[in-house]
PDB file of C-alpha atoms and ligand atoms in Angstrom:
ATOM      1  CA  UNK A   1       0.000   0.000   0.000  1.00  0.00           C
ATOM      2  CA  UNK A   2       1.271   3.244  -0.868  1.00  0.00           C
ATOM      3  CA  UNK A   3      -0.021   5.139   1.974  1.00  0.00           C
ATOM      4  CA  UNK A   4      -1.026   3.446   5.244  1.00  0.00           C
ATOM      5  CA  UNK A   5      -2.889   4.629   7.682  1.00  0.00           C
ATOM      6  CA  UNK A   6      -2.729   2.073  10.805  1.00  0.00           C
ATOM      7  CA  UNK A   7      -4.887   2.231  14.102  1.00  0.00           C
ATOM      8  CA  UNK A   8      -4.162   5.837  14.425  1.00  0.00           C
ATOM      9  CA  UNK A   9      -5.647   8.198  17.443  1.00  0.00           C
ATOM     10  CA  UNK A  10      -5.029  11.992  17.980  1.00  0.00           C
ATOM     11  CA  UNK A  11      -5.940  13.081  21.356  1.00  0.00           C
ATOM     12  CA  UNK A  12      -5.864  16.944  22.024  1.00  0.00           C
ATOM     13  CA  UNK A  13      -6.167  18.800  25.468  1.00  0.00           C
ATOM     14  CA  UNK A  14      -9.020  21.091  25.676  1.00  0.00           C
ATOM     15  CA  UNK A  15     -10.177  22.881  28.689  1.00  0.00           C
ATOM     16  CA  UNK A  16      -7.972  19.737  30.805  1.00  0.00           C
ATOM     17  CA  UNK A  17      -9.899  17.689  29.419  1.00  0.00           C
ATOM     18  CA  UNK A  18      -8.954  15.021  26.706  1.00  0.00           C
ATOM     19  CA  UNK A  19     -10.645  15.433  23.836  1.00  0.00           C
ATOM     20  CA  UNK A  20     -10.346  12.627  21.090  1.00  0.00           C
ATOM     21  CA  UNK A  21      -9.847  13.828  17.700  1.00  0.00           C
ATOM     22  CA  UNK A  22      -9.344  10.759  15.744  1.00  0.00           C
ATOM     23  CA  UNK A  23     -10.708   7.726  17.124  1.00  0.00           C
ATOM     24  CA  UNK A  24      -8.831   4.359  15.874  1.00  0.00           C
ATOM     25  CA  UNK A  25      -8.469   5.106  12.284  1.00  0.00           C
ATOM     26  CA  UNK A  26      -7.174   3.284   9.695  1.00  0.00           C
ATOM     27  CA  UNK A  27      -6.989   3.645   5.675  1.00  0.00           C
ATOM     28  CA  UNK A  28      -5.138   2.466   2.917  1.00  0.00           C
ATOM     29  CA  UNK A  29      -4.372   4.562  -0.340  1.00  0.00           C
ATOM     30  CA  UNK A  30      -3.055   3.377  -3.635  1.00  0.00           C
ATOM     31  CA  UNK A  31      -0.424   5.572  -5.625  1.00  0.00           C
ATOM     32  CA  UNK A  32      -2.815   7.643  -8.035  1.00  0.00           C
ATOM     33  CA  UNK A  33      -6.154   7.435  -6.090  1.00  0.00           C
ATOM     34  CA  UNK A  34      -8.307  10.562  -5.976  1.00  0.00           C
ATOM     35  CA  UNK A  35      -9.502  10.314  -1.980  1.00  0.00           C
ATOM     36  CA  UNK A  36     -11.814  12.592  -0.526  1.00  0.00           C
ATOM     37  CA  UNK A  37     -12.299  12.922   3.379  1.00  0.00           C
ATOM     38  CA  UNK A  38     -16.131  13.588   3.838  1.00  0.00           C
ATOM     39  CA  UNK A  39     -17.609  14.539   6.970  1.00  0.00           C
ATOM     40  CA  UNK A  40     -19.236  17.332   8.725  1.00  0.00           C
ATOM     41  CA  UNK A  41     -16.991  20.172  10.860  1.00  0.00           C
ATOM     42  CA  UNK A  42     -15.472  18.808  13.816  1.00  0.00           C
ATOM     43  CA  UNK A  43     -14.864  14.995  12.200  1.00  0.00           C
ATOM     44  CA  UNK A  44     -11.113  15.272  12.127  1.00  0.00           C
ATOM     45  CA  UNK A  45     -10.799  15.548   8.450  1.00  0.00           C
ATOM     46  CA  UNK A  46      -7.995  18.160   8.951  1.00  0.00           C
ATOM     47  CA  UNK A  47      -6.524  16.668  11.781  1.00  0.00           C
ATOM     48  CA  UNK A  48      -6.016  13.453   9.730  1.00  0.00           C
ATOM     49  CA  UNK A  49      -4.943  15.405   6.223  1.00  0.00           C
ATOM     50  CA  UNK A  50      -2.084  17.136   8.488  1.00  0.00           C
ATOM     51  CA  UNK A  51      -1.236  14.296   9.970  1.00  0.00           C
ATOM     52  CA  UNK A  52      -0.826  12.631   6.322  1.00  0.00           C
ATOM     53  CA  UNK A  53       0.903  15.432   5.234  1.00  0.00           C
ATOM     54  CA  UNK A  54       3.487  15.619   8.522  1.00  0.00           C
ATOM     55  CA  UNK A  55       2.211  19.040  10.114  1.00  0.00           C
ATOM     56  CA  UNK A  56       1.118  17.211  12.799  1.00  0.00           C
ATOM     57  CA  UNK A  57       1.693  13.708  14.668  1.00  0.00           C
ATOM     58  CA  UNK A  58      -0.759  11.054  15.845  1.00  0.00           C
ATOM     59  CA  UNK A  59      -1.023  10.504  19.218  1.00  0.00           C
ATOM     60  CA  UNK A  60      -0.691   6.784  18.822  1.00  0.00           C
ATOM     61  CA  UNK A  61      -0.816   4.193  16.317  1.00  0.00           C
ATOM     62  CA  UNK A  62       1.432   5.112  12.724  1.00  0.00           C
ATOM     63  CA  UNK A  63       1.049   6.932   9.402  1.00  0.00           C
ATOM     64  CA  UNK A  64       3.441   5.881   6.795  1.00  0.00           C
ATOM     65  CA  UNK A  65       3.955   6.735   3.213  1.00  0.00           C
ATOM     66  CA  UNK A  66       5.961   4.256   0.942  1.00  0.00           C
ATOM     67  CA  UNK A  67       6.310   2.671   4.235  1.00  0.00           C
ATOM     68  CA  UNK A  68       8.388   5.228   6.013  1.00  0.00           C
ATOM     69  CA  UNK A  69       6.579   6.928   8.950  1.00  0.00           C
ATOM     70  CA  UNK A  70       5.637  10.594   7.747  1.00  0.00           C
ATOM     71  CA  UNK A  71       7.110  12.911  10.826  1.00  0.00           C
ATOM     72  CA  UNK A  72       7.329  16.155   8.763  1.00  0.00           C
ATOM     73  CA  UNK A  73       6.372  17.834   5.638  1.00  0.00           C
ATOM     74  CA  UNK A  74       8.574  16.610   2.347  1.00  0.00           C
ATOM     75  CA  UNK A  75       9.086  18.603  -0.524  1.00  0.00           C
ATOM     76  CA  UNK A  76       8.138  15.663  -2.545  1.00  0.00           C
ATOM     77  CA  UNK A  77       3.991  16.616  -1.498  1.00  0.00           C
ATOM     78  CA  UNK A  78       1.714  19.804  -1.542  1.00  0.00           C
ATOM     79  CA  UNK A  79      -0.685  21.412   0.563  1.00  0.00           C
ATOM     80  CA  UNK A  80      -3.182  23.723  -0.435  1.00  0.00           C
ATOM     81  CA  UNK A  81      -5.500  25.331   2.173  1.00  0.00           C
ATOM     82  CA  UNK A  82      -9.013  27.548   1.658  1.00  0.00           C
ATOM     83  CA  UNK A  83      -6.596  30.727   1.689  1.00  0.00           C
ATOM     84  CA  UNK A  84      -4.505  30.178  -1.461  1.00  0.00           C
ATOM     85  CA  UNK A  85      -1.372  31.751   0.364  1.00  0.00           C
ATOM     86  CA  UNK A  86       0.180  33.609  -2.257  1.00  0.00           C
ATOM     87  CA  UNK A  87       2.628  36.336  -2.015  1.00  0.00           C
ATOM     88  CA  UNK A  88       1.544  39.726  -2.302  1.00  0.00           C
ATOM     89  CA  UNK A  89       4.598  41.362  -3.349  1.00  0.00           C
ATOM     90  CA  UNK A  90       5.308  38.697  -6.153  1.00  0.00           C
ATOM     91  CA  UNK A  91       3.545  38.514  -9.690  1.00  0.00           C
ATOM     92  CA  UNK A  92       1.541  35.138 -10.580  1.00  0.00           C
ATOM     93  CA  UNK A  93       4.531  34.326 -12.457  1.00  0.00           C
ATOM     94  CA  UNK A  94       6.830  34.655  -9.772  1.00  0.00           C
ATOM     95  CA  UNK A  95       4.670  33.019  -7.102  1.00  0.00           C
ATOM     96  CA  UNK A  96       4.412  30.064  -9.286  1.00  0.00           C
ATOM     97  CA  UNK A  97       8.333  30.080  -9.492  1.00  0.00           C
ATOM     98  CA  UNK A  98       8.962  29.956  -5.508  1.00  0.00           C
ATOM     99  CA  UNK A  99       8.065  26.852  -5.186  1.00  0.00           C
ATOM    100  CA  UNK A 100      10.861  26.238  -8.146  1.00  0.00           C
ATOM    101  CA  UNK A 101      13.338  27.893  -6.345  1.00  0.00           C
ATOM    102  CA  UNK A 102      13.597  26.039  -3.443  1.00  0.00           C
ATOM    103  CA  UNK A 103      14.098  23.053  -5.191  1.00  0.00           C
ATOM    104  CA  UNK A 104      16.727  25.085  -7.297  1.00  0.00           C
ATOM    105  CA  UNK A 105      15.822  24.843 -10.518  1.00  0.00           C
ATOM    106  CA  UNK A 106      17.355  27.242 -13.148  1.00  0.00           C
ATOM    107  CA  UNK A 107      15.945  30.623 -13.627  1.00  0.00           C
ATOM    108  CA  UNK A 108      15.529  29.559 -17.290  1.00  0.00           C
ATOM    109  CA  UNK A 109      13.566  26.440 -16.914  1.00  0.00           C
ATOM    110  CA  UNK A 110      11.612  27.962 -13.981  1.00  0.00           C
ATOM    111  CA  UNK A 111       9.529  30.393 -16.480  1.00  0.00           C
ATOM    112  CA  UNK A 112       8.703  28.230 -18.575  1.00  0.00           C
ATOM    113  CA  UNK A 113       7.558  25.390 -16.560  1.00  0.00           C
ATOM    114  CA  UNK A 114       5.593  28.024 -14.330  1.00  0.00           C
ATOM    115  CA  UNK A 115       4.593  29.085 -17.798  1.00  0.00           C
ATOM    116  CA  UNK A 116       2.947  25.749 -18.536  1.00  0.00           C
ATOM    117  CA  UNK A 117       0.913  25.467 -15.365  1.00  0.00           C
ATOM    118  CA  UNK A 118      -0.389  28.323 -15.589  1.00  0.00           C
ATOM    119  CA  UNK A 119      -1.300  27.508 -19.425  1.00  0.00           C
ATOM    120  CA  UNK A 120      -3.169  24.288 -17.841  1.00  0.00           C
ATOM    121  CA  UNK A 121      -5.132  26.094 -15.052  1.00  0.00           C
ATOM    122  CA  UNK A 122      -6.386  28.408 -17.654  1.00  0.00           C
ATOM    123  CA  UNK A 123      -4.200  32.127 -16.500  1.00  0.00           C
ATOM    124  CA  UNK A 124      -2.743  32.456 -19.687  1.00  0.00           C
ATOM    125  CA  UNK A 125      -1.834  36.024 -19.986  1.00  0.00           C
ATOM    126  CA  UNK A 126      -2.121  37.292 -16.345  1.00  0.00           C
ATOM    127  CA  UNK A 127       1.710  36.492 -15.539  1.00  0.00           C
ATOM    128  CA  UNK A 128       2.233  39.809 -14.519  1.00  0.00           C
ATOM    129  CA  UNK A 129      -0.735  40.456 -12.578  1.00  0.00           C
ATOM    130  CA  UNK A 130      -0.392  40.839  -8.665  1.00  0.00           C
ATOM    131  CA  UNK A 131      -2.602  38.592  -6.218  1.00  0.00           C
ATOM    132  CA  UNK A 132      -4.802  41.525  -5.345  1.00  0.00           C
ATOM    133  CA  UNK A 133      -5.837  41.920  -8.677  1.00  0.00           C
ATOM    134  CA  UNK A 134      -7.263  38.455  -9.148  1.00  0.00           C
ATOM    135  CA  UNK A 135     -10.410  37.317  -8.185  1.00  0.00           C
ATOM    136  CA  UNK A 136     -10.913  34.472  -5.068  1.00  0.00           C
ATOM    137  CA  UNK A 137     -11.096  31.416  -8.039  1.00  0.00           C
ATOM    138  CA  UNK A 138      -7.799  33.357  -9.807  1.00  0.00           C
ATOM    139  CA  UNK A 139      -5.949  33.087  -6.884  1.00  0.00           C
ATOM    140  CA  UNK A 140      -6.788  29.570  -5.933  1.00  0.00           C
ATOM    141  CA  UNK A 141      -5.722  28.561  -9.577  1.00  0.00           C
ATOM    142  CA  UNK A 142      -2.191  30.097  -9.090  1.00  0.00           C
ATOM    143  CA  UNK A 143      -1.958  27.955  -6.146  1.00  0.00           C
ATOM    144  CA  UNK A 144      -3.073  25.109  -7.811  1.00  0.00           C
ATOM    145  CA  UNK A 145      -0.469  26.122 -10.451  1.00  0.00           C
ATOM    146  CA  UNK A 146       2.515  26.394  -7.941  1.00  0.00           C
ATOM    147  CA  UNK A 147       1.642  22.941  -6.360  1.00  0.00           C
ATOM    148  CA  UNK A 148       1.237  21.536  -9.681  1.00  0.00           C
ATOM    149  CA  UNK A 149       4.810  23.011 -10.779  1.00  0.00           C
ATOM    150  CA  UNK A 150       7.041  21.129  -8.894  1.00  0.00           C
ATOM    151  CA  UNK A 151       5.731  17.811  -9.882  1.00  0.00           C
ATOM    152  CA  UNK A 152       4.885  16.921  -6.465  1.00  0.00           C
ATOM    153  CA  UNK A 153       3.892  12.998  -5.768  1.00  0.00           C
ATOM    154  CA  UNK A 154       0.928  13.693  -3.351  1.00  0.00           C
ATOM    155  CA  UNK A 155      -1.401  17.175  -3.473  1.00  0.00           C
ATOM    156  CA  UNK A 156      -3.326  17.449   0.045  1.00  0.00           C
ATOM    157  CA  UNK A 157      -6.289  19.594  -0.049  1.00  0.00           C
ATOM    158  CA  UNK A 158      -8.219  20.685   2.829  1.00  0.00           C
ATOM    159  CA  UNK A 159     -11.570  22.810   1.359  1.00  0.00           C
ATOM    160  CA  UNK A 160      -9.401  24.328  -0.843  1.00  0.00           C
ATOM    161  CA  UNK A 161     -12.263  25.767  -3.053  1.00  0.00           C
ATOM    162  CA  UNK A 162     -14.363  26.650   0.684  1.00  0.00           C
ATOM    163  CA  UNK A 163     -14.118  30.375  -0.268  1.00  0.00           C
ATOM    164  CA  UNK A 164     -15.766  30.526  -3.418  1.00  0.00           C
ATOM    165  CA  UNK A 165     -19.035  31.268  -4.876  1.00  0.00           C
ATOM    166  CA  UNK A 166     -20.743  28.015  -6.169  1.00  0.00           C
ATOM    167  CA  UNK A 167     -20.132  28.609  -9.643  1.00  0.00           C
ATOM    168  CA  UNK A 168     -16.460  29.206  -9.575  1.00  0.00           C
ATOM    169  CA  UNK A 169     -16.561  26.150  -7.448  1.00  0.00           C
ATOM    170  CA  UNK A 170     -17.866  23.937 -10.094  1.00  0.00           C
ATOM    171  CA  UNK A 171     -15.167  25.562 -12.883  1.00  0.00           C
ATOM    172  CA  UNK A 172     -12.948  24.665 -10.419  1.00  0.00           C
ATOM    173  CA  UNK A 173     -13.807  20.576  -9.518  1.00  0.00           C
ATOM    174  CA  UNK A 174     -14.022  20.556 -13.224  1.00  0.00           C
ATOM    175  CA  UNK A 175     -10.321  21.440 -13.727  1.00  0.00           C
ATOM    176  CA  UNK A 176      -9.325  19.520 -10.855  1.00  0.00           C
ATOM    177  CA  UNK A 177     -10.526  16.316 -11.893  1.00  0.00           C
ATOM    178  CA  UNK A 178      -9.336  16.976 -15.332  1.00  0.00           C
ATOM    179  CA  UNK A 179      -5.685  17.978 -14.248  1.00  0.00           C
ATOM    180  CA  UNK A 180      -5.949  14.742 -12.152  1.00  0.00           C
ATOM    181  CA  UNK A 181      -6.731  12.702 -14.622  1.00  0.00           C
ATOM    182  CA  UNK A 182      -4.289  14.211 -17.139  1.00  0.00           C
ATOM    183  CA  UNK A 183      -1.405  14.295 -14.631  1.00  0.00           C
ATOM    184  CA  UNK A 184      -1.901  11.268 -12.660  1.00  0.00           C
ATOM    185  CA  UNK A 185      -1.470  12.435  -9.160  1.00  0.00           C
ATOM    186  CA  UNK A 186      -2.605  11.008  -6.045  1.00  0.00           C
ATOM    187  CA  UNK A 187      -4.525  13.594  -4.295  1.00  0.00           C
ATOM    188  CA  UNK A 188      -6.296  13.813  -1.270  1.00  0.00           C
ATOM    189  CA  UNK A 189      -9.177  16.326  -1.227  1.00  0.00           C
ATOM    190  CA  UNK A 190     -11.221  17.519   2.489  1.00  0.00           C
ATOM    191  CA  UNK A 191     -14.466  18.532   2.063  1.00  0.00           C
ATOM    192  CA  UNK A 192     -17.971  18.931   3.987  1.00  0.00           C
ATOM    193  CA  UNK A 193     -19.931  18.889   0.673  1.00  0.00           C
ATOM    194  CA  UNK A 194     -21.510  15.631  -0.624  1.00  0.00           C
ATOM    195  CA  UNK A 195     -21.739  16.334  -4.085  1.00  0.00           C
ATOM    196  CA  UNK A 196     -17.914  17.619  -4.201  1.00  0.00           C
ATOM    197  CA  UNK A 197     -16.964  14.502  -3.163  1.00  0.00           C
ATOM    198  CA  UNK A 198     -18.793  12.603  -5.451  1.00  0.00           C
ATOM    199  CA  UNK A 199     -17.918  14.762  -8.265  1.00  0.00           C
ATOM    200  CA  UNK A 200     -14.502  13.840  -7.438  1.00  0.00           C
ATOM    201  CA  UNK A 201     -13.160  10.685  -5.771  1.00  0.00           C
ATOM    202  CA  UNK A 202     -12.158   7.603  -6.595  1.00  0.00           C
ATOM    203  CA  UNK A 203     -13.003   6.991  -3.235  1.00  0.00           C
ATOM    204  CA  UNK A 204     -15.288   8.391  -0.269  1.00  0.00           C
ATOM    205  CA  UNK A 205     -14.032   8.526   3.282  1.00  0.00           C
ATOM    206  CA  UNK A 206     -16.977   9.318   5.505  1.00  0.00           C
ATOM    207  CA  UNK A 207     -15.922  10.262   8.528  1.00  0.00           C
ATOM    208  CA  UNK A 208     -17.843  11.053  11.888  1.00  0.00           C
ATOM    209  CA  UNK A 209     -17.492  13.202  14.948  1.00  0.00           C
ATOM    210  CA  UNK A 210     -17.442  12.975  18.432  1.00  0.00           C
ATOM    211  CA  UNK A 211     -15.227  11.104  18.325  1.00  0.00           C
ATOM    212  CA  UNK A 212     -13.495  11.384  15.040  1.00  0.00           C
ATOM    213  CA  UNK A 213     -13.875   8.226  12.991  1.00  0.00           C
ATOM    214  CA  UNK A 214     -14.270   7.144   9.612  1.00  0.00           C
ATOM    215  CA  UNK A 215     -17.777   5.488   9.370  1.00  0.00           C
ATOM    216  CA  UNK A 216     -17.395   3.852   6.070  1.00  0.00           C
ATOM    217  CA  UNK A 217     -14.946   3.823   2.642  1.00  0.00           C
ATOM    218  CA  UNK A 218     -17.249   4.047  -0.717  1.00  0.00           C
ATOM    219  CA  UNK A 219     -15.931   3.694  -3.724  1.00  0.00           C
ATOM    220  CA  UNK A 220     -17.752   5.862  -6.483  1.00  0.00           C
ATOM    221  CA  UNK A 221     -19.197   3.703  -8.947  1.00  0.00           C
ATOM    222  CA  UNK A 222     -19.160   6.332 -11.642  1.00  0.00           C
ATOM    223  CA  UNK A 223     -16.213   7.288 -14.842  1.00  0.00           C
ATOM    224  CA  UNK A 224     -13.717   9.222 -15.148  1.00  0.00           C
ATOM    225  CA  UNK A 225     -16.384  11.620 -16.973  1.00  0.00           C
ATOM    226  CA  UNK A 226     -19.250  12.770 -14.774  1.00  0.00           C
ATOM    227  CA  UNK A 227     -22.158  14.776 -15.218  1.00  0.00           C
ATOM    228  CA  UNK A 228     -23.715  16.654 -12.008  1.00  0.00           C
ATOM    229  CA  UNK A 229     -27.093  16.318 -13.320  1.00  0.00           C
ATOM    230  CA  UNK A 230     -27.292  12.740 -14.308  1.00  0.00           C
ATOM    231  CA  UNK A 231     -29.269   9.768 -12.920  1.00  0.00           C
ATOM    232  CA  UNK A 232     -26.344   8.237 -11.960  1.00  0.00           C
ATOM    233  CA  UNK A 233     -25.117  10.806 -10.181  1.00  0.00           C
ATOM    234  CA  UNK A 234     -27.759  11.895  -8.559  1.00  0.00           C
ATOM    235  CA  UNK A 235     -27.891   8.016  -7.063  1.00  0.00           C
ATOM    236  CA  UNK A 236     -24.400   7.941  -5.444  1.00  0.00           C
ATOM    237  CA  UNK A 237     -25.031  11.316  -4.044  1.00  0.00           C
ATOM    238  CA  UNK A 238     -28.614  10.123  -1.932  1.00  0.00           C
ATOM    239  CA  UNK A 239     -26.795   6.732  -1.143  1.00  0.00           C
ATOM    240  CA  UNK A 240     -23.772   9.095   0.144  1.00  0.00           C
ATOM    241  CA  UNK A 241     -26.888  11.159   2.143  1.00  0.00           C
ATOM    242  CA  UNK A 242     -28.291   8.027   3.300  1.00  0.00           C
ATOM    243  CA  UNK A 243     -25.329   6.757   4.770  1.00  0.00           C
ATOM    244  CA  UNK A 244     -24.393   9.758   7.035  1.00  0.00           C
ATOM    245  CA  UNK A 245     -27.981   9.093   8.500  1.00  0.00           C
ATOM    246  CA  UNK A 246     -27.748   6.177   9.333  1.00  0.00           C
ATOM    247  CA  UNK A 247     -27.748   5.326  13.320  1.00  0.00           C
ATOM    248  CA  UNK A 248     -25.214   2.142  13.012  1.00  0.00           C
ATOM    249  CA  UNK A 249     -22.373   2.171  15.718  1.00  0.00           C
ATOM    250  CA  UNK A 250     -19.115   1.322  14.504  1.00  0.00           C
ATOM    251  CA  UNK A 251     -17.525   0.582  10.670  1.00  0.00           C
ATOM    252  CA  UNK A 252     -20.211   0.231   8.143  1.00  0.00           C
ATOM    253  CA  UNK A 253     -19.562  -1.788   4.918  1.00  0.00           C
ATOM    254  CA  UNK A 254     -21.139   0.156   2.350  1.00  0.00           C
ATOM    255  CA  UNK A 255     -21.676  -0.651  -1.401  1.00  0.00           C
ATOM    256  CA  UNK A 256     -23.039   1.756  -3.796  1.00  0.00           C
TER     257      UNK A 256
HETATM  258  N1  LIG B 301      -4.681  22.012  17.980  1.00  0.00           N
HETATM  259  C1  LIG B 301      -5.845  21.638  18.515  1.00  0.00           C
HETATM  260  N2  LIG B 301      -6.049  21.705  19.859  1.00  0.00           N
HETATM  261  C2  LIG B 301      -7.205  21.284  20.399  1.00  0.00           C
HETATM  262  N3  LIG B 301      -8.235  20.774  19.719  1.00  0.00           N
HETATM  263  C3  LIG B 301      -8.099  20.665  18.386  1.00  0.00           C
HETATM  264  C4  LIG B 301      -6.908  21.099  17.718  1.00  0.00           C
HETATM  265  N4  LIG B 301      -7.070  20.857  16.378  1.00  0.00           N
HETATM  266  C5  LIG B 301      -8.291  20.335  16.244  1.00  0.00           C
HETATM  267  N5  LIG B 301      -8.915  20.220  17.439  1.00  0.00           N
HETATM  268  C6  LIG B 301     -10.259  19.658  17.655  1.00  0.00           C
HETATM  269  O1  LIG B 301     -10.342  18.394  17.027  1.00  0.00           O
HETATM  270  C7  LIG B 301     -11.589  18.228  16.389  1.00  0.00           C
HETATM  271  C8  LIG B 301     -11.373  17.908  14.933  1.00  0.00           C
HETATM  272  O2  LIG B 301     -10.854  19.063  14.317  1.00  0.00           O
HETATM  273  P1  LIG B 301     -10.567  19.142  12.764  1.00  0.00           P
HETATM  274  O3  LIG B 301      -9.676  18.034  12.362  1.00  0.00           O
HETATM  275  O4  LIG B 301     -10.123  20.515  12.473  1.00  0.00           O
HETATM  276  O5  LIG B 301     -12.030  18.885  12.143  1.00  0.00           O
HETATM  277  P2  LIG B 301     -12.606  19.151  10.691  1.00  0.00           P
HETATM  278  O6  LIG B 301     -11.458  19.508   9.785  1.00  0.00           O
HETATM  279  O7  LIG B 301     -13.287  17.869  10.299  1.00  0.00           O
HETATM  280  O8  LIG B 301     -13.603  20.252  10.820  1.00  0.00           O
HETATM  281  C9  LIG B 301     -12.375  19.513  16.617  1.00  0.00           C
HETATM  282  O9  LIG B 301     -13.275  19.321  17.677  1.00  0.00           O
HETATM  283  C10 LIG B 301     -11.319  20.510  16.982  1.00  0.00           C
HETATM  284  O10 LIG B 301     -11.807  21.484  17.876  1.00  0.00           O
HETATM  285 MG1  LIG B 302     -11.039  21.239   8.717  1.00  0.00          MG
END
């Protein structure tokens, strides 16, 4: 397995009181999947993303990726957060160079592979613009375009496209799943929203709060191509519904 989640729990003090934020949870993820991490606020989905991506350690049981235990960030994987954090100071050129320069490649190369990513998430011809002159979905692309540029092997997500208005939102999951399925990466994607995820994933982890679990793994039965408004769809999204409603204690094997 290329990423292994095993037994993990992340307890956190609050108040002096021990507050469980992950609950015994374990997943496996296969190089290329597209994973989403479902579940309503408070469920751990960010908790677990950091902890996959090494901002933060579980509190017992292990995380490992390529079977060595992930203890901190590496600059082989990308984050990107609801916030895009781009520069201010630096063009959308130059911000989708930095990520370029710390891995030292040549000012020559640099352009023009920043060039090509931001050919791919559609900013052709606002290189020179600054951050404050692009729109919320602008912004996010940029980022997308800087995680994209240094070929990372994992992109983490956590409601990266939380921010937007629901139509830049859906220009967005297109491109996502598009530039996923055109560059191959495995990516794992947080979100609260049902249809998102189903839009997206290969596969569905619905998690749970209080404590932090994941209730079941669903794999989406649909293509590579899919259509918000058809019958299949619309299908995986109610049994997706149906699931998070349903009382059962405990792991629930669930096929759509
Ligand atoms: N650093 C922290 N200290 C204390 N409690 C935390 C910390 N981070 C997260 N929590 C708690 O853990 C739970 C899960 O948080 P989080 O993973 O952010 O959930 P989600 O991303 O699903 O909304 C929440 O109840 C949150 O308050
Ligand atoms: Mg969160």
């Amino acid at each position: 397995m290329y990423i292994e989640v095993k037994d993990a729990c992340k307890n956190f003090v609050q108040d002096g009181n021990e507050f469980v934020a992950l609950d015994h949870v374990s997943l496996g993820i296969e190089k290329g999947e597209f994973i989403c991490l479902l579940g309503p606020s408070g469920c751990g989905k960010s908790t677990l993303l950091n902890a996959l991506a090494g901002f933060e350690r579980v509190s017992s049981g292990s995380v490992t990726i390529e079977d060595t235990e992930v203890t901190a960030p590496s600059i082989n994987n990308i984050t990107i957060f609801q916030n895009y954090g781009l520069l201010p100071w630096r063009n959308v050129l130059k911000n989708v160079e930095l990520g370029l320069e710390s891995k030292n490649v040549p000012k020559s190369e640099r352009e023009q592979i920043a060039r090509k990513y931001l050919d791919l998430v559609g900013l052709n011809g606002y290189e020179k613009r600054y951050p404050k002159r692009l729109s919320g979905g602008q912004q996010q692309r940029v980022a997308i375009a800087r995680g994209l540029a240094v070929d990372p092997d994992i992109i983490f997500m956590d409601e990266p496209f939380g921010a937007l208005d629901a139509i830049t939102r859906m220009k967005l999951q297109e491109d996502i799943l598009n530039i996923s399925r055109k560059e191959k990466k495995t990516i794992i994607f947080v979100t609260h929203d049902i249809e998102e995820a189903v839009f997206l994933a290969d596969r569905i982890v619905v998690m749970m709060a209080d404590p932090g679990r994941i209730k079941s793994i669903v794999k989406v039965p649909l293509g590579a191509h899919r259509d918000r408004t058809s019958e299949d769809f619309l299908y995986v999204r109610d049994k997706i519904f149906e699931l998070f409603n349903l009382k059962t204690e405990g792991y629930i094997e669930y096929y759509i």
